[in-house]
Structure formats: structure tokens, C-alpha cells
Short mmCIF file of C-alpha atoms in Angstrom, two decimals:
data_model
loop_
_atom_site.label_atom_id
_atom_site.label_comp_id
_atom_site.label_asym_id
_atom_site.label_seq_id
_atom_site.Cartn_x
_atom_site.Cartn_y
_atom_site.Cartn_z
CA MET J 28 0.00 0.00 0.00
CA ARG J 29 2.89 2.31 0.81
CA ASP J 30 4.50 1.68 -2.59
CA PHE J 31 1.21 2.41 -4.34
CA LEU J 32 0.84 5.73 -2.54
CA LEU J 33 4.41 6.62 -3.46
CA ILE J 34 3.69 5.89 -7.13
CA VAL J 35 0.57 8.06 -6.99
CA LEU J 36 2.53 10.90 -5.39
CA LEU J 37 5.36 10.75 -7.93
CA ALA J 38 2.94 10.58 -10.87
CA PHE J 39 0.98 13.54 -9.49
CA LEU J 40 4.08 15.65 -8.92
CA GLY J 41 5.37 14.98 -12.45
CA ALA J 42 2.01 15.67 -14.07
CA ALA J 43 1.43 18.77 -11.90
CA SER J 44 4.77 20.23 -12.91
CA ALA J 45 3.89 19.83 -16.57
CA GLY J 46 0.39 21.24 -15.94
CA LEU J 47 1.73 24.37 -14.23
CA ALA J 48 4.18 24.95 -17.05
CA GLY J 49 1.37 24.49 -19.58
CA ALA J 50 -0.88 26.93 -17.71
CA LEU J 51 1.89 29.54 -17.83
CA VAL J 52 2.36 28.99 -21.57
CA LEU J 53 -1.40 29.26 -22.18
CA ARG J 54 -1.48 32.54 -20.28
CA LEU J 55 1.37 33.93 -22.35
CA LEU J 56 -0.34 32.79 -25.58
CA ARG J 57 -3.91 33.73 -24.59
CA HIS J 58 -4.18 36.27 -27.42
CA ARG J 59 -3.06 33.83 -30.09
CA SER J 60 -5.16 31.59 -32.31
CA VAL J 61 -7.33 28.84 -30.87
CA ALA J 62 -5.26 26.35 -32.88
CA VAL J 63 -2.20 27.31 -30.82
CA SER J 64 -4.16 26.90 -27.59
CA LEU J 65 -5.43 23.46 -28.61
CA THR J 66 -1.90 22.39 -29.54
CA VAL J 67 -0.58 23.59 -26.18
CA VAL J 68 -3.37 21.73 -24.36
CA ALA J 69 -2.57 18.52 -26.24
CA ALA J 70 1.14 18.98 -25.56
CA VAL J 71 0.54 19.61 -21.87
CA THR J 72 -1.56 16.45 -21.65
CA VAL J 73 1.13 14.30 -23.25
CA VAL J 74 3.99 15.93 -21.33
CA ALA J 75 2.11 15.51 -18.07
CA MET J 76 1.62 11.83 -18.81
CA LEU J 77 5.27 11.48 -19.85
CA ALA J 78 6.52 13.29 -16.75
CA GLY J 79 4.46 11.13 -14.45
CA THR J 80 5.50 7.96 -16.27
CA LEU J 81 9.21 8.83 -16.15
CA ALA J 82 9.02 9.74 -12.47
CA VAL J 83 7.39 6.43 -11.62
CA ALA J 84 9.74 4.54 -13.93
CA GLN J 85 12.81 6.02 -12.22
CA ALA J 86 11.40 5.19 -8.79
CA MET J 87 10.69 1.61 -9.86
CA PHE J 88 14.23 1.21 -11.24
CA LEU J 89 13.04 0.00 -14.65
CA SER J 90 15.67 -1.30 -17.00
CA ALA J 91 16.98 0.93 -19.77
CA HIS J 92 15.16 -1.16 -22.35
CA ASP J 93 11.81 -0.93 -20.54
CA LEU J 94 12.28 2.81 -20.01
CA THR J 95 12.99 3.27 -23.73
CA VAL J 96 9.88 1.30 -24.65
CA VAL J 97 7.70 3.38 -22.30
CA THR J 98 9.21 6.63 -23.57
CA THR J 99 8.70 5.58 -27.21
CA VAL J 100 5.05 4.71 -26.62
CA VAL J 101 4.43 8.03 -24.90
CA ALA J 102 6.28 9.88 -27.66
CA MET J 103 4.13 8.26 -30.35
CA ALA J 104 1.05 9.20 -28.39
CA ALA J 105 2.38 12.76 -28.18
CA VAL J 106 2.89 12.93 -31.96
CA VAL J 107 -0.64 11.68 -32.66
CA SER J 108 -2.17 13.98 -30.04
CA LEU J 109 -0.33 17.04 -31.33
CA ALA J 110 -1.27 16.28 -34.93
CA THR J 111 -4.92 15.78 -33.94
CA ALA J 112 -4.94 18.99 -31.92
CA LEU J 113 -3.31 20.92 -34.77
CA LEU J 114 -5.83 19.64 -37.34
CA LEU J 115 -8.75 20.33 -35.01
CA GLY J 116 -7.42 23.79 -34.27
CA ARG J 117 -7.01 24.61 -37.95
CA TRP J 118 -10.55 23.40 -38.62
CA VAL J 119 -11.98 25.53 -35.81
CA VAL J 120 -9.97 28.54 -37.00
CA ALA J 121 -11.24 28.07 -40.55
CA ARG J 122 -14.86 27.92 -39.36
CA SER J 123 -14.27 30.98 -37.16
CA ARG J 124 -12.84 32.94 -40.09
CA GLU J 125 -15.81 32.00 -42.29
CA LEU J 126 -18.18 33.12 -39.54
CA ALA J 127 -16.24 36.38 -39.12
CA LEU J 128 -16.44 37.01 -42.87
CA ALA J 129 -20.20 36.34 -42.84
CA ALA J 130 -20.59 38.70 -39.87
CA ARG J 131 -18.60 41.36 -41.75
CA THR J 132 -20.95 41.20 -44.74
CA PHE J 133 -23.84 41.28 -42.27
CA GLY J 134 -22.59 44.67 -41.12
CA GLU J 135 -22.21 45.93 -44.68
CA ASP J 136 -25.50 44.99 -46.35
CA GLY J 137 -27.66 44.22 -43.34
CA SER J 138 -28.16 40.51 -44.03
CA PHE J 139 -26.48 37.46 -42.54
CA ALA J 140 -26.05 34.06 -44.16
CA ALA J 141 -24.49 31.32 -42.03
CA PRO J 142 -21.43 29.75 -43.70
CA ASP J 143 -21.87 26.32 -45.22
CA GLY J 144 -20.29 23.26 -43.67
CA GLU J 145 -20.14 21.68 -40.25
CA ALA J 146 -19.27 23.74 -37.18
CA THR J 147 -18.88 23.25 -33.47
CA ALA J 148 -21.92 23.59 -31.23
CA GLU J 149 -20.71 26.98 -29.99
CA LEU J 150 -20.11 28.34 -33.48
CA ALA J 151 -23.46 26.97 -34.67
CA GLU J 152 -25.20 28.67 -31.76
CA LEU J 153 -23.39 31.91 -32.56
CA SER J 154 -24.53 31.63 -36.19
CA ARG J 155 -28.14 31.19 -35.07
CA GLU J 156 -27.92 34.22 -32.80
CA LEU J 157 -26.41 36.32 -35.60
CA ALA J 158 -29.17 35.17 -37.97
CA ALA J 159 -31.84 36.11 -35.41
CA THR J 160 -30.20 39.49 -34.86
CA SER J 161 -30.04 40.03 -38.62
CA ALA J 162 -33.76 39.32 -38.94
CA LYS J 163 -34.57 41.75 -36.13
CA LEU J 164 -32.41 44.47 -37.67
CA ALA J 165 -33.98 43.90 -41.07
CA ALA J 166 -37.46 44.25 -39.56
CA SER J 167 -36.32 47.37 -37.70
CA ARG J 168 -34.94 48.89 -40.90
CA GLU J 169 -38.17 48.09 -42.70
CA ARG J 170 -40.21 49.77 -39.98
CA GLU J 171 -37.87 52.76 -40.09
CA ARG J 172 -38.24 53.05 -43.86
CA ALA J 173 -42.02 52.79 -43.59
CA LEU J 174 -42.06 55.43 -40.85
CA GLU J 175 -39.83 57.73 -42.88
CA THR J 176 -42.08 57.26 -45.91
CA SER J 177 -45.13 58.11 -43.79
CA ARG J 178 -43.38 61.20 -42.46
CA ARG J 179 -42.51 62.42 -45.93
CA GLU J 180 -46.05 61.80 -47.15
CA LEU J 181 -47.46 63.53 -44.07
CA VAL J 182 -45.30 66.62 -44.63
CA ALA J 183 -46.26 66.75 -48.31
CA TRP J 184 -49.97 66.27 -47.64
CA ILE J 185 -50.11 68.67 -44.70
CA SER J 186 -48.31 71.28 -46.81
CA HIS J 187 -50.89 70.79 -49.56
CA ASP J 188 -53.85 70.93 -47.18
CA LEU J 189 -52.52 74.00 -45.39
CA ARG J 190 -51.80 75.83 -48.60
CA THR J 191 -55.37 75.45 -49.90
CA PRO J 192 -57.26 77.09 -46.98
CA LEU J 193 -54.56 79.69 -46.51
CA ALA J 194 -54.82 80.69 -50.16
CA GLY J 195 -58.61 80.91 -49.82
CA LEU J 196 -58.34 82.99 -46.65
CA ARG J 197 -55.91 85.33 -48.34
CA ALA J 198 -58.12 85.78 -51.39
CA MET J 199 -61.25 86.40 -49.29
CA SER J 200 -59.49 88.82 -46.96
CA GLU J 201 -58.13 90.80 -49.92
CA ALA J 202 -61.60 90.90 -51.49
CA LEU J 203 -63.10 92.17 -48.23
CA GLU J 204 -60.30 94.70 -47.86
CA ASP J 205 -60.82 96.01 -51.40
CA GLY J 206 -64.57 96.27 -50.85
CA VAL J 207 -65.50 94.30 -53.94
CA VAL J 208 -67.61 91.73 -52.05
CA GLN J 209 -71.37 91.92 -52.52
CA ASP J 210 -72.18 89.42 -49.74
CA PRO J 211 -69.66 89.90 -46.88
CA GLU J 212 -71.61 87.60 -44.54
CA ARG J 213 -71.05 84.65 -46.83
CA TYR J 214 -67.32 85.40 -46.89
CA PHE J 215 -67.25 85.64 -43.11
CA ARG J 216 -68.91 82.23 -42.82
CA GLN J 217 -66.45 80.77 -45.30
CA ILE J 218 -63.49 82.27 -43.45
CA ARG J 219 -64.74 80.80 -40.21
CA ALA J 220 -65.15 77.37 -41.83
CA GLU J 221 -61.59 77.48 -43.17
CA VAL J 222 -60.27 78.55 -39.77
CA GLU J 223 -62.11 75.63 -38.18
CA ARG J 224 -60.48 73.29 -40.69
CA LEU J 225 -57.04 74.67 -39.86
CA ASN J 226 -57.74 74.44 -36.15
CA SER J 227 -58.83 70.81 -36.54
CA MET J 228 -55.68 69.94 -38.46
CA VAL J 229 -53.43 71.60 -35.89
CA GLY J 230 -55.31 69.80 -33.09
CA ASP J 231 -54.82 66.46 -34.81
CA LEU J 232 -51.10 67.15 -35.29
CA PHE J 233 -50.75 68.07 -31.62
CA GLU J 234 -52.61 64.93 -30.52
CA LEU J 235 -50.49 62.74 -32.78
CA SER J 236 -47.27 64.31 -31.50
CA ARG J 237 -48.35 63.56 -27.90
CA ILE J 238 -49.05 59.95 -28.84
CA HIS J 239 -45.70 59.46 -30.59
CA ALA J 240 -43.87 61.15 -27.71
CA GLY J 241 -45.56 58.89 -25.17
CA ALA J 242 -47.03 61.95 -23.44
CA LEU J 243 -50.67 60.92 -23.76
CA ALA J 244 -51.96 61.08 -20.18
CA LEU J 245 -54.93 58.77 -19.61
CA SER J 246 -57.47 58.92 -16.80
CA PRO J 247 -59.20 55.51 -16.95
CA THR J 248 -62.60 55.12 -15.34
CA ARG J 249 -65.04 52.23 -15.30
CA MET J 250 -67.91 52.78 -17.72
CA SER J 251 -70.35 50.87 -19.89
CA VAL J 252 -69.67 50.43 -23.58
CA TYR J 253 -73.35 51.16 -24.15
CA ASP J 254 -72.97 54.69 -22.76
CA LEU J 255 -69.73 55.22 -24.66
CA VAL J 256 -71.27 54.25 -28.00
CA GLY J 257 -74.45 56.21 -27.30
CA GLU J 258 -72.49 59.42 -26.73
CA ALA J 259 -70.46 58.90 -29.91
CA LEU J 260 -73.62 58.23 -31.97
CA ALA J 261 -75.27 61.37 -30.64
CA GLY J 262 -72.24 63.45 -31.62
CA ALA J 263 -72.08 61.99 -35.15
CA ASP J 264 -75.82 62.17 -35.86
CA PRO J 265 -75.84 65.72 -37.36
CA LEU J 266 -73.08 64.80 -39.83
CA ALA J 267 -74.88 61.59 -40.75
CA ARG J 268 -78.13 63.53 -41.43
CA GLU J 269 -76.21 66.01 -43.56
CA HIS J 270 -74.80 63.19 -45.71
CA GLY J 271 -78.02 61.18 -45.76
CA VAL J 272 -76.45 58.23 -43.95
CA ARG J 273 -78.29 56.05 -41.41
CA LEU J 274 -76.59 55.35 -38.10
CA VAL J 275 -77.39 51.98 -36.51
CA GLY J 276 -76.31 50.99 -33.01
CA ASP J 277 -78.71 48.27 -31.89
CA ARG J 278 -76.05 45.55 -31.40
CA VAL J 279 -74.26 47.08 -28.44
CA GLU J 280 -73.90 44.98 -25.30
CA PRO J 281 -73.63 46.85 -21.96
CA VAL J 282 -70.16 45.51 -21.21
CA PRO J 283 -67.97 47.39 -18.69
CA VAL J 284 -64.55 48.71 -19.72
CA GLN J 285 -61.81 50.63 -17.94
CA VAL J 286 -60.93 53.47 -20.33
CA ASP J 287 -60.41 57.19 -20.60
CA GLY J 288 -63.88 58.30 -21.67
CA LYS J 289 -62.72 61.45 -23.45
CA GLU J 290 -60.05 59.70 -25.52
CA MET J 291 -62.22 56.69 -26.39
CA THR J 292 -65.03 59.02 -27.43
CA ARG J 293 -62.55 60.62 -29.80
CA VAL J 294 -61.66 57.18 -31.16
CA LEU J 295 -65.29 56.35 -31.93
CA ALA J 296 -65.90 59.85 -33.29
CA ASN J 297 -62.98 59.53 -35.70
CA LEU J 298 -64.18 56.14 -36.89
CA LEU J 299 -67.76 57.33 -37.30
CA VAL J 300 -66.82 60.53 -39.16
CA ASN J 301 -64.51 58.52 -41.42
CA ALA J 302 -67.27 55.97 -42.10
CA ILE J 303 -70.00 58.57 -42.71
CA ARG J 304 -67.90 60.58 -45.17
CA ARG J 305 -67.06 57.48 -47.21
CA THR J 306 -70.51 55.93 -47.22
CA PRO J 307 -72.80 57.02 -50.09
CA ALA J 308 -76.12 58.66 -49.41
CA ASP J 309 -78.87 56.28 -48.24
CA GLY J 310 -76.10 54.01 -46.94
CA THR J 311 -75.76 52.64 -43.41
CA VAL J 312 -73.04 52.89 -40.80
CA ALA J 313 -73.45 50.26 -38.08
CA VAL J 314 -71.84 50.31 -34.65
CA ALA J 315 -71.62 47.14 -32.57
CA ALA J 316 -69.99 46.05 -29.31
CA GLU J 317 -69.63 42.58 -27.89
CA ARG J 318 -67.57 40.68 -25.37
CA ARG J 319 -65.13 38.01 -26.56
CA ARG J 320 -63.55 36.13 -23.66
CA ASN J 321 -61.48 38.72 -21.76
CA SER J 322 -61.86 41.47 -24.39
CA VAL J 323 -64.47 43.91 -25.63
CA VAL J 324 -64.67 44.47 -29.40
CA LEU J 325 -66.14 47.71 -30.73
CA SER J 326 -66.79 47.75 -34.48
CA VAL J 327 -67.83 50.37 -37.02
CA THR J 328 -69.02 49.01 -40.38
CA ASP J 329 -69.45 51.37 -43.34
CA GLY J 330 -70.53 51.12 -46.97
CA CYS J 331 -67.40 52.52 -48.62
CA GLY J 332 -67.16 49.60 -51.04
CA GLY J 333 -64.05 48.14 -49.44
CA ILE J 334 -60.34 48.93 -49.30
CA PRO J 335 -57.82 47.40 -51.73
CA GLU J 336 -56.10 44.45 -50.11
CA GLU J 337 -52.64 45.95 -50.67
CA ASP J 338 -53.70 49.08 -48.74
CA LEU J 339 -55.14 47.31 -45.68
CA PRO J 340 -51.79 47.11 -43.81
CA ARG J 341 -51.31 50.89 -44.25
CA VAL J 342 -54.74 52.11 -43.20
CA PHE J 343 -53.58 53.17 -39.73
CA ASP J 344 -50.29 54.69 -40.93
CA THR J 345 -49.73 58.38 -40.34
CA GLY J 346 -50.86 60.40 -43.35
CA TRP J 347 -52.48 57.50 -45.25
CA ARG J 348 -55.57 58.47 -47.21
CA GLY J 349 -55.76 55.84 -49.90
CA SER J 350 -56.27 56.74 -53.53
CA GLN J 351 -58.90 59.40 -52.96
CA ALA J 352 -58.12 62.99 -53.87
CA ARG J 353 -56.38 64.97 -51.16
CA THR J 354 -59.15 67.49 -50.89
CA PRO J 355 -61.78 68.16 -48.24
CA PRO J 356 -63.32 66.29 -46.60
CA ALA J 357 -60.53 63.75 -46.95
CA GLY J 358 -58.63 65.45 -44.14
CA ALA J 359 -54.95 65.19 -43.36
CA GLY J 360 -54.89 61.42 -42.92
CA LEU J 361 -54.31 61.63 -39.16
CA GLY J 362 -57.61 60.37 -37.76
CA LEU J 363 -56.92 56.64 -38.03
CA ALA J 364 -53.33 57.07 -36.82
CA ILE J 365 -54.72 58.81 -33.74
CA VAL J 366 -57.23 55.98 -33.31
CA ARG J 367 -54.47 53.38 -33.27
CA GLY J 368 -52.31 55.44 -30.90
CA ILE J 369 -55.09 55.94 -28.36
CA VAL J 370 -56.22 52.31 -28.54
CA GLU J 371 -52.68 50.99 -28.08
CA ALA J 372 -52.25 53.36 -25.12
CA HIS J 373 -55.20 51.47 -23.58
CA ALA J 374 -53.36 48.14 -24.20
CA GLY J 375 -55.76 47.41 -27.04
CA ARG J 376 -55.58 46.76 -30.77
CA ALA J 377 -57.09 48.40 -33.87
CA ASP J 378 -57.85 46.35 -37.00
CA VAL J 379 -59.69 46.71 -40.28
CA HIS J 380 -61.31 44.06 -42.48
CA ASN J 381 -63.21 44.17 -45.74
CA VAL J 382 -66.83 43.04 -45.61
CA THR J 383 -69.57 42.86 -48.19
CA GLY J 384 -70.10 46.37 -49.55
CA GLY J 385 -67.62 48.09 -47.25
CA CYS J 386 -65.17 47.56 -44.42
CA ARG J 387 -65.27 47.03 -40.68
CA PHE J 388 -62.99 48.81 -38.24
CA GLU J 389 -62.58 46.92 -34.97
CA VAL J 390 -61.20 48.19 -31.67
CA THR J 391 -60.31 45.47 -29.17
CA LEU J 392 -59.99 46.57 -25.53
CA PRO J 393 -59.38 44.64 -22.31
CA ALA J 394 -62.64 44.00 -20.49
CA ALA J 395 -62.99 45.50 -17.03
CA PRO J 396 -62.98 42.97 -14.14
#
């Protein structure tokens, strides 16, 4: 037992000496290629085994022939281990360089394609993470491009819509100033109407800027959807009578919701005004509300004839007004963007679907407990 413990001690001391030397070498070469590190690790393993074997062999007083045989066997093992480590290191380095090249192109053109061929589990995982990051960045760039396009369209359309009433106001004011107007009262009414249009546009821009800045302060209270829809219908009734459109709201369930009454009334008002203006005379605009599991769905269905399928994803974009002429009462294309912003601030969702003869705008809100 004593001899066995002595052998264990000598083998440990020899191997530990080689291990400490290898650790020092690895520290000195820590900034070098992984192939060098793998070669050093393989060399340390073989040298540690050789050192322990020689220490034990000397203590056991092996013959010169036996010692030569043991040393030769260990040396052959060292050659094979070093060659294997070198080949493995070169393979890992090659895969790493391919991945680095793919990542470099990812930074240049915004797309990432994992290199072909086998790779280690770590490199494969890194490739998957880079691919996922590339997809997220591509989606982010696409959203940024869409937002920039909406901003440019908004600036162009707002400039057009502001120029028209301002030109009219200027012409009417000059006519009044020159005293060439036979019916000043009509001009005064027209000036007031144009000022109201401008005030509405500025109000919408201010509301939209608050939404985008995250400064929309909500004061949620518990109320019935029935009361909310009833108030919105009462406010939109004069416009509906003017356009010869029937308002229907007989499918409204008295479901409670926790919302800001003022802001949600604006949401319904925007949807109703939009529906009334795009529904032909003698048409119908229907408002409904129902509970679906833990949500309340408010819907406004018009008779506009439907929206082209390619335009449906853009309906709630800032400044979108479809293919209709950018003239009154088309507005500045901010109403539906405001609807989406207010609804999302209530942790809800705004959608639009084509139905027979028109389209349905749906607002999904969390139901009150």
C-alpha cells in the first residue's frame, strides 16, 4: 500500500509540474489563435503523462530497455495527439474565419447568411444568434423606412392641405379689404369654416405628437360600452343627417370597460366621421360592441365599397388616405393614426377588415374585471 501511494505521489508531482508549465504557456499565448491553444493543451496532456510515467519509472528502477519502450510509446502518443490537436485547431480557426467574414458582410449589407459546412456547437449557436439578430435588424430597418415614408407623405400632404385654406383665406381677406364683395356675410362664414379646418388639423397634429412622444396622459374610469357608443352616436348624428347616412347601433352589449372616456369618445368619433364621409347617401353605418372572452370588441361598419387588399396594412399609418383625392373632406390622414395610438395606449388593438359592400374597423380593448 505504501508503494502504491508513493507511485501516486510521484505521478501527481510529475504531471502537476507539466500542468503548471502548460498553464503559464497558455497565459502567455492567450491572445493567439485557438489552434495554438489546442496544440498547447494537447502537448501539456502528453507531457504531463510522460513526466508522471518517467518519475514512476525512475522510482521503480526499470531497465533501460523498458524505459525506452515506455518513452517511445508516450512519444508516439504525443505525436498523434499534437497532430490531432493541430488539425482540429485549424478546422476551428477556418470555421471561425468564415463566420467572421459572414458577420462582416452582415454589417455591410444588413443581411447574414451562415457559412456552409459543419461547425462546433458553440459556433453553430453563434450563427443562429447572428441570424436572429439580422432578422430583427432587417425588420427594424423596414419599420424605419415605412415610418420615414409616412413622415414624408405627411409633410407633403399637410403642406398641400394647409396651402389650400390659406390661399382661400388670403383671397377672401383681400376681397373684403378692397370692398368688392357683394355678400360679406357669406365670406365671413367661409373664413370661419376654413379657420375651423385649420384648427382641426393643428389639433390632430398636436394629438399625434403627444401619442408618438408617449405623453398621452390617460385617466381611466369604469364605464359601460353602451354609454360610450351612445355618446359617440349622438355626436355623429348631425353629420350623418347632412350626408343622408343612417346610423345603426342596436347591437351594443352593456359591457364594462376601464378606459379614458374622453379619448375613447374621440376614437369612436374619428371612426364614425370617417365611415360617414365614405358611405354614399342612403347608406348605413353600423356600430356594434360585444364581449369576446377577456376582451371587448367595438366595431364600425361602413358602406365605402371596401379597401384594396394591398392598402389594408397601411390604413392606420400616419398620413395615409388611400387613392382618394387629397381634398376636403378627406382630411390630413391623421384620424386613423390617432385611433391606433389611443387604442394601443389602452393596451388594445385596432384592426380593419373588408366586408360585403364596405369595411369594418374593430377596436379590441381589455374588459374590465
